[in-house]
Short mmCIF file of C-alpha atoms and ligand atoms in Angstrom, two decimals:
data_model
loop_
_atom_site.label_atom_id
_atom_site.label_comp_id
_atom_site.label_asym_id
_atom_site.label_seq_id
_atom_site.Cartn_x
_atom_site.Cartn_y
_atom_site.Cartn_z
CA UNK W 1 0.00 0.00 0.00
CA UNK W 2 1.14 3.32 -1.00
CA UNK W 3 0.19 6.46 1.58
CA UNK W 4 -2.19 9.65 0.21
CA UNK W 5 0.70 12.03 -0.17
CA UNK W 6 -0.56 15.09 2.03
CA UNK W 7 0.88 18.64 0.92
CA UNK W 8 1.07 21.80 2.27
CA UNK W 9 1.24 24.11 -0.36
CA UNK W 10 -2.44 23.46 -1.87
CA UNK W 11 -4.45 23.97 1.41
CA UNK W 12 -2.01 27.06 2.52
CA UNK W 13 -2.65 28.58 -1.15
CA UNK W 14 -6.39 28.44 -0.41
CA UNK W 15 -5.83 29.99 3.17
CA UNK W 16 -4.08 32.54 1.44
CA UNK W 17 -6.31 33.72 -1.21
CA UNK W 18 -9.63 33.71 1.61
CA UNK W 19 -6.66 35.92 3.41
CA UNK W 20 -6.36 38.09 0.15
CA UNK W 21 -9.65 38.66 0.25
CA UNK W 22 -10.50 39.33 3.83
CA UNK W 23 -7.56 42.09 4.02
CA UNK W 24 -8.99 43.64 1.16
CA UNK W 25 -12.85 43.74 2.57
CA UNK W 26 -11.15 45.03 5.93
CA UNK W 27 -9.24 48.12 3.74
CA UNK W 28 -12.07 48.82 1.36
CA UNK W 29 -14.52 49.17 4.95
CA UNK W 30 -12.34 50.47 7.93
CA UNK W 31 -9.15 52.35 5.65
CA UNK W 32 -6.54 50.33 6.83
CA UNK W 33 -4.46 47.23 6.72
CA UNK W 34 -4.19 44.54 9.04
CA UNK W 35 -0.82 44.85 10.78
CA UNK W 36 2.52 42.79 11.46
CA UNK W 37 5.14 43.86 13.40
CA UNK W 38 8.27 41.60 13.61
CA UNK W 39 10.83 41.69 16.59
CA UNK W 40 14.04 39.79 15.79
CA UNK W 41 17.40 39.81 18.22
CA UNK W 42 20.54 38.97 17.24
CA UNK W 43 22.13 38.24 14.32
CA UNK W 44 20.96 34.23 14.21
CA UNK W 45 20.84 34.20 9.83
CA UNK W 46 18.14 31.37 10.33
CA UNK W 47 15.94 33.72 12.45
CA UNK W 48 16.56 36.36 10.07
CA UNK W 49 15.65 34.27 6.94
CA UNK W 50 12.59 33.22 9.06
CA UNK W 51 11.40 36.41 9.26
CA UNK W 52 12.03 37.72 5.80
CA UNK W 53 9.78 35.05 4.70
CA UNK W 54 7.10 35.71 7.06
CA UNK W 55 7.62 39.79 5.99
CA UNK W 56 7.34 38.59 1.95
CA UNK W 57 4.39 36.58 2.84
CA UNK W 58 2.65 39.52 4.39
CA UNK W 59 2.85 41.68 1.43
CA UNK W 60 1.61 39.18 -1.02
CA UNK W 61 -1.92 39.02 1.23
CA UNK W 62 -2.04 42.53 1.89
CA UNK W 63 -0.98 42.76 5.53
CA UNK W 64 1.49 45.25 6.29
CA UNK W 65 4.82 44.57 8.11
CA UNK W 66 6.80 46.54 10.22
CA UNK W 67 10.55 45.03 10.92
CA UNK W 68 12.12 45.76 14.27
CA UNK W 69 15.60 44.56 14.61
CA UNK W 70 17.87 44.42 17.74
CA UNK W 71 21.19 43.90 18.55
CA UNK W 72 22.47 40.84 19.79
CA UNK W 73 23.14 42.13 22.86
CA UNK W 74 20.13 44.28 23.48
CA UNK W 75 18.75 44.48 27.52
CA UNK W 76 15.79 42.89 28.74
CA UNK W 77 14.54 46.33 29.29
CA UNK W 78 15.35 47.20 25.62
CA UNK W 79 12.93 44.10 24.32
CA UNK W 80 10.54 44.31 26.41
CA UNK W 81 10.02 48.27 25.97
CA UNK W 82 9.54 47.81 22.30
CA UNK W 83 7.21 45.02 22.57
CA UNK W 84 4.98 47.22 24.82
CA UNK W 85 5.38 50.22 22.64
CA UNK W 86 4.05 47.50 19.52
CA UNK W 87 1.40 46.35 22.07
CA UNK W 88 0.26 50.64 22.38
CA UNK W 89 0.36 50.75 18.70
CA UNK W 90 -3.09 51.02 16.75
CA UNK W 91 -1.10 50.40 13.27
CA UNK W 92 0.13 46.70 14.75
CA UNK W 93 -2.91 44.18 15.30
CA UNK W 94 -0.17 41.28 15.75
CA UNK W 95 3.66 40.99 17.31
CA UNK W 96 5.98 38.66 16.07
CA UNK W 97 9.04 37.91 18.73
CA UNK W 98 11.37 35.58 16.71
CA UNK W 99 12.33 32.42 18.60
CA UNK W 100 15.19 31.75 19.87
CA UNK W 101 16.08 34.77 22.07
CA UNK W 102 19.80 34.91 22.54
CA UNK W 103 20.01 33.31 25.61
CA UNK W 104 20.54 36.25 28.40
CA UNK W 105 17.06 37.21 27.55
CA UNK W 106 13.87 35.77 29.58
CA UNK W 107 11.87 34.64 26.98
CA UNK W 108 8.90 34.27 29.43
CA UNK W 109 8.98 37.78 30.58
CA UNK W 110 9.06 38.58 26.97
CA UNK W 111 6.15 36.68 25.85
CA UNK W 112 4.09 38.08 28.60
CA UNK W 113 4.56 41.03 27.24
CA UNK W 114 2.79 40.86 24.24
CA UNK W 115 -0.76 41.76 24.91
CA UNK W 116 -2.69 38.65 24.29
CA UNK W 117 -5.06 39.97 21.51
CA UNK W 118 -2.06 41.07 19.99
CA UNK W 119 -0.30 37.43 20.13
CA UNK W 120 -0.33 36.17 16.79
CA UNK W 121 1.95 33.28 17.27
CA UNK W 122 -0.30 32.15 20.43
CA UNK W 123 2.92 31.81 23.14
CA UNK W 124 1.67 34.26 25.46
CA UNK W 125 1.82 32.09 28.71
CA UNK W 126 -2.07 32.77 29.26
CA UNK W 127 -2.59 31.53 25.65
CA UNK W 128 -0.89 27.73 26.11
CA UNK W 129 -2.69 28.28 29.68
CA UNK W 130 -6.28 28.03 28.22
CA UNK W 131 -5.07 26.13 25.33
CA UNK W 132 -4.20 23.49 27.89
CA UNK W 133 -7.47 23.69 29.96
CA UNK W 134 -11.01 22.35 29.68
CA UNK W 135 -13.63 24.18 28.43
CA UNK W 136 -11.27 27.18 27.88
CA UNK W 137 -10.15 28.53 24.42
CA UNK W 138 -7.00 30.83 23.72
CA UNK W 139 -7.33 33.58 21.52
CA UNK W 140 -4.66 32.48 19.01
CA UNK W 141 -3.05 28.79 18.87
CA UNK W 142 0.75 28.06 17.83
CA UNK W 143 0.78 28.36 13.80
CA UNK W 144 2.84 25.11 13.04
CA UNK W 145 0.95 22.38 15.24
CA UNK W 146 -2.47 24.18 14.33
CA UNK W 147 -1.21 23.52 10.42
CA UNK W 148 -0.59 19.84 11.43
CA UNK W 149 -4.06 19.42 12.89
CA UNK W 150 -5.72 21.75 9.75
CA UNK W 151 -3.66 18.37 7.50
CA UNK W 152 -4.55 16.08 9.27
CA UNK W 153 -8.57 17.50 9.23
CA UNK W 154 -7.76 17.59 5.19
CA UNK W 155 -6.89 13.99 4.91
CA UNK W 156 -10.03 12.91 6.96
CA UNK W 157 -8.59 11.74 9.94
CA UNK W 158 -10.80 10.62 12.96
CA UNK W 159 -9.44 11.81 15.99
CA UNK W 160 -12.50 11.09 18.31
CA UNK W 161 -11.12 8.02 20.16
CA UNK W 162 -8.00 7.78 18.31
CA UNK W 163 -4.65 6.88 19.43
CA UNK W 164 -2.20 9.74 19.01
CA UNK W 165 1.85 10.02 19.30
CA UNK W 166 3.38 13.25 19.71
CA UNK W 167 6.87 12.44 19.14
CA UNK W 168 8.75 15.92 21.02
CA UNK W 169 7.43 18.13 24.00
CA UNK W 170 8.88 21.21 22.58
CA UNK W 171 6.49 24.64 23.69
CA UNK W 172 6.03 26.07 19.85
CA UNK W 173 5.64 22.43 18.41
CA UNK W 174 4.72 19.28 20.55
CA UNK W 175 3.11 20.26 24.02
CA UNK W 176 0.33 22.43 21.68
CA UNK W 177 0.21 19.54 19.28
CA UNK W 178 -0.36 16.96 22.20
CA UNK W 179 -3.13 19.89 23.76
CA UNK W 180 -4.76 20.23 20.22
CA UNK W 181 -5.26 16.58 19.84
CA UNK W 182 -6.94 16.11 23.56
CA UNK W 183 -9.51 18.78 22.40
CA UNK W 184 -10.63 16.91 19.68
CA UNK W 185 -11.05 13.78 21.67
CA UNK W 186 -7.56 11.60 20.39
CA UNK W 187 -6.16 10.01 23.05
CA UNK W 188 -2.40 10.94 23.48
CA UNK W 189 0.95 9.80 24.28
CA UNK W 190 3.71 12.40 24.68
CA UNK W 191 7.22 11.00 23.55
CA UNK W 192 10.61 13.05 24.06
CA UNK W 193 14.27 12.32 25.00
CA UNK W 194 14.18 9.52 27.67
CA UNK W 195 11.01 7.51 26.33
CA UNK W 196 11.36 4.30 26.30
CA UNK W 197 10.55 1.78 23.65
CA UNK W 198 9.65 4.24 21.17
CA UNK W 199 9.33 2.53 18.37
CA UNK W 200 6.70 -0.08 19.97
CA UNK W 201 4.76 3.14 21.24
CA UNK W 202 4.73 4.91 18.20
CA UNK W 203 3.33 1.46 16.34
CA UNK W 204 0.04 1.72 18.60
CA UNK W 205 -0.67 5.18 17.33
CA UNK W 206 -3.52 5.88 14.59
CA UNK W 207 -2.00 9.62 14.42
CA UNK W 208 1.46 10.34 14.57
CA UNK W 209 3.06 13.14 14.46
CA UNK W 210 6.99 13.77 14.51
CA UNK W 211 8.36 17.05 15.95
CA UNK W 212 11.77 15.76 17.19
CA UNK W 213 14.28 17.65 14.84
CA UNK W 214 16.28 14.08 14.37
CA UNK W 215 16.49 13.56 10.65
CA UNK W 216 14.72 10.75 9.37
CA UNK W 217 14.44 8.71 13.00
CA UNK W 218 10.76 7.01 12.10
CA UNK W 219 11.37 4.05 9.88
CA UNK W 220 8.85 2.05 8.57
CA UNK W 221 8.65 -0.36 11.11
CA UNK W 222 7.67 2.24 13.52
CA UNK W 223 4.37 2.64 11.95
CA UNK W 224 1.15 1.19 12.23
CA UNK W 225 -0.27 0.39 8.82
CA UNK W 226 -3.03 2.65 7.89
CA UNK W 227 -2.03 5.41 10.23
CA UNK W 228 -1.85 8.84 9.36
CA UNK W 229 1.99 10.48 9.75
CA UNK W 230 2.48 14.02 9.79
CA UNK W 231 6.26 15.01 9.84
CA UNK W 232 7.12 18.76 11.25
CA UNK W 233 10.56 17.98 11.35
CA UNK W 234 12.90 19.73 9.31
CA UNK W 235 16.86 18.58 9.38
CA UNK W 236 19.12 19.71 6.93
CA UNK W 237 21.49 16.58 6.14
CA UNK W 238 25.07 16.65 3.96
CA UNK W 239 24.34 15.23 0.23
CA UNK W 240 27.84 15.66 -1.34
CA UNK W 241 25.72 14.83 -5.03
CA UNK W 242 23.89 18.43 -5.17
CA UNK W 243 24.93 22.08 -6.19
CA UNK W 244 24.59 22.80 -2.65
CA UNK W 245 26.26 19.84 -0.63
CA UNK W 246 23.00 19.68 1.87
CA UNK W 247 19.53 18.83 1.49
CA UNK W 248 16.13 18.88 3.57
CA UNK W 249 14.81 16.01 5.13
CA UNK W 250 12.39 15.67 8.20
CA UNK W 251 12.04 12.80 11.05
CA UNK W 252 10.17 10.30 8.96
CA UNK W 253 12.28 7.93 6.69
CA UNK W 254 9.60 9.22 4.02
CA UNK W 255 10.53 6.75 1.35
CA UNK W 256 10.34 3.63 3.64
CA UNK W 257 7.53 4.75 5.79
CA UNK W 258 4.90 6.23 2.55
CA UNK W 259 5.19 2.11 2.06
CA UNK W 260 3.15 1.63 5.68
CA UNK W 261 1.46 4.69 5.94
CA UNK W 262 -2.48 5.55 5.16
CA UNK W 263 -1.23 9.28 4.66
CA UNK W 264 1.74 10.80 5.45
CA UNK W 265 2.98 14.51 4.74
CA UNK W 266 6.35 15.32 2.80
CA UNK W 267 9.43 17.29 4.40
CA UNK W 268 9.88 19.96 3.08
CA UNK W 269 6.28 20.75 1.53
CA UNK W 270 3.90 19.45 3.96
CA UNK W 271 3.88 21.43 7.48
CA UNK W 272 6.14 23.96 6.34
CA UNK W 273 4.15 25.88 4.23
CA UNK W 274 1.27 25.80 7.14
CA UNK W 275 3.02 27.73 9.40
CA UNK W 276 3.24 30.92 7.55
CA UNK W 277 0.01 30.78 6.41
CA UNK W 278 -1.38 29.93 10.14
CA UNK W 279 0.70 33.72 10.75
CA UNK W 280 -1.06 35.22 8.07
CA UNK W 281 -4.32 33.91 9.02
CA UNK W 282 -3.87 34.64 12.83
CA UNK W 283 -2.79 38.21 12.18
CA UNK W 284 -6.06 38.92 10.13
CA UNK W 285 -8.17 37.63 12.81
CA UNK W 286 -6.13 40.10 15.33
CA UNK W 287 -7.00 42.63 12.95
CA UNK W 288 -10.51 41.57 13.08
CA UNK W 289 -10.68 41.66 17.04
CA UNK W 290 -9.05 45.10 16.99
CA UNK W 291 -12.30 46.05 14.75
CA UNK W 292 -14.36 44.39 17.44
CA UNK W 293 -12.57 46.76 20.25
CA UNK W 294 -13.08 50.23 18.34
CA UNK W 295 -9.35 50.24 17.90
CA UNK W 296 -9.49 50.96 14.43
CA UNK W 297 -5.88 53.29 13.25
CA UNK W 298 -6.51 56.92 12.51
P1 NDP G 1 12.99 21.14 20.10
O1 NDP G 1 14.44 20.84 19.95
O2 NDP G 1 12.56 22.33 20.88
O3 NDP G 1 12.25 19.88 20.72
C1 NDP G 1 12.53 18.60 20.29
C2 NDP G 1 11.75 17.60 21.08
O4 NDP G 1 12.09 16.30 20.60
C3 NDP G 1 12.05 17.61 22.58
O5 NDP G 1 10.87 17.41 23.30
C4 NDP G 1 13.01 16.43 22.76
O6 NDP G 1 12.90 15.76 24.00
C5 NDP G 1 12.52 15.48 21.68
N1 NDP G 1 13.61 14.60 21.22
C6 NDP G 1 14.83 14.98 20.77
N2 NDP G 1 15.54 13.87 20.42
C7 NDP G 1 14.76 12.81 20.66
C8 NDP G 1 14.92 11.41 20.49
N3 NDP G 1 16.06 10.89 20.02
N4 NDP G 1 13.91 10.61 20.84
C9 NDP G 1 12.74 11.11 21.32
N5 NDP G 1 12.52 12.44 21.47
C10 NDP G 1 13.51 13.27 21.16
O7 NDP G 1 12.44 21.21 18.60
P2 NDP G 1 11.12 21.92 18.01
O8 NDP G 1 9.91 21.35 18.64
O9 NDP G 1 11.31 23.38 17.98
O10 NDP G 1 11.21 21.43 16.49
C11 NDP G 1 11.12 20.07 16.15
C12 NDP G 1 11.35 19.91 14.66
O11 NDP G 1 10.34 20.63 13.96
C13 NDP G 1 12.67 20.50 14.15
O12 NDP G 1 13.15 19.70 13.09
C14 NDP G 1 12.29 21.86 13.65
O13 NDP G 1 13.16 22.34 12.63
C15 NDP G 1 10.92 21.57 13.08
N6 NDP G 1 10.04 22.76 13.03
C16 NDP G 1 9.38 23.00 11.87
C17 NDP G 1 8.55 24.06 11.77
C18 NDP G 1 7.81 24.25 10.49
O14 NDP G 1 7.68 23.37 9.71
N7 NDP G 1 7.30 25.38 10.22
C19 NDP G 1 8.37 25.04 12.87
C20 NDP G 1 9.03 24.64 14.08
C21 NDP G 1 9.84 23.55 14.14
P3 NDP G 1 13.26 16.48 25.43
O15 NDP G 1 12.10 17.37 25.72
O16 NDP G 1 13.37 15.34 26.37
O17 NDP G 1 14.54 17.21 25.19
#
């Protein structure tokens, strides 16, 4: 059996044209565009690439974007004054603060700052908070595992009842992946660094998903036939045959395991592509609430 190949790129296209749309409606009724504004420390070229991609995406939807960049060495004090000056700001609906912080900052403290309908990337400790309780919703959820679960919903998985593997506890990826799956009724194991047994755990699950950052570490005999495999990881590996001497590969041996697999997303060109537009989409509906609050910019 082969698996349904489930990609990105299709379902974040059609999140971005609705997007498109939306921004336009918003400009054409209220005179102004929904707004980004992107916080990035240090000099990290990964972070910085990160962020010109989100900026790029911004433009092609109609948001607008508003860099801030600090220096690697900037205070706590210096952060976390510009992210309440952003929070202040009528012109920014959402804040970006690019993860990893060099590590003398306290990302917490930083996070908190954000006001929470302003917390597009849904990290705000009171976010995860409700995100993690019953009967509670946050405003905005984590972009990446909300993309997994928005796959997973495309490929007609049943959750209710379902086993479920989170493979990584990380806070952006798999503690809101594990959280998302418990609302919608999966039952769920957690798996990180000192589980035992993993592949025998990971062979009871219906749903896996693989947020690890080890390349290629679910083989095919990990899997449970049938089950549906959605692979965040992204690991870039040495492959001496190409231009560039690396490639892109995730945590699921995707050749062997597509053999097992009911469905299973590619890396890169599944989850990737998600994330962004989960930004995109998370900053319009800030924009939206800001509407809803009489904040509208002069
Ligand atoms: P982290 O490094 O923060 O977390 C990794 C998690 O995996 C930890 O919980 C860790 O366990 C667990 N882990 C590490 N090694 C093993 C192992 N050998 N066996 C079992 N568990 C293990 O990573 P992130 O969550 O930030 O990212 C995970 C992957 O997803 C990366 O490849 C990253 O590049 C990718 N990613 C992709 C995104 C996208 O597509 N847009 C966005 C964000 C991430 P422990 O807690 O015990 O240390």
């Amino acid at each position: 059996m082969t698996a349904k190949i489930i990609k990105g790129k299709p379902v974040a296209d059609r999140m971005q044209a609705g997007i498109t749309e939306a921004t336009a409606q918003i400009e054409a009724k209220y005179g102004f565009r929904p707004g980004l504004a992107t916080v990035l420390v240090g000099d990290n070229p990964a972070s910085h690439q990160y962020v010109r991609m989100k900026r790029n995406r911004c433009k092609e939807v109609g948001i607008e974007s508003f860099g801030h960049e600090l220096p690697a060495d900037a205070t706590q004090e210096a952060v976390e004054g510009l992210v309440r000056k952003l929070g202040a700001d009528p012109e920014v609906n959402g804040i970006l603060v690019q993860l990893p912080l060099p590590g003398h900052l306290d990302e917490e403290a930083v996070l908190s700052a954000i006001p929470l309908h302003k917390d597009v990337d849904g990290f705000h400790p009171v976010n995860i908070g409700r995100l993690a309780m019953k009967g509670r919703k946050p405003l905005f959820v984590p972009c990446t595992p909300a993309g997994a679960i928005l796959l997973l919903e495309e490929a007609g998985a049943t959750f209710e009842g379902a086993e479920a593997v989170v493979l990584g506890r990380s806070n952006i990826v798999g503690l809101p992946a594990a959280l998302l799956l418990i609302h919608r009724n999966a039952t769920v194991t957690v798996c990180h660094s000192r589980t035992k047994n993993l592949p025998e755990v990971c062979r009871k699950a219906d749903i896996l998903i693989a947020a690890v950052g080890r390349a290629e570490m679910v083989k095919a005999d990990w899997v449970k036939p049938g089950a549906y495999v959605i692979d965040v990881g992204s690991n870039q590996v040495e492959d001496p045959g190409s231009a560039k001497g690396y490639k892109w590969v995730g945590d699921v041996a995707f050749d062997e395991v597509k053999e097992v697999a009911g469905a299973i997303t590619p890396s890169p060109g599944g989850v990737g592509p998600m994330t962004i537009a989960g930004l995109l989409q998370n900053t319009l509906r800030a924009a939206e609430i800001a509407i809803e609050r009489g904040e509208i910019p002069a």
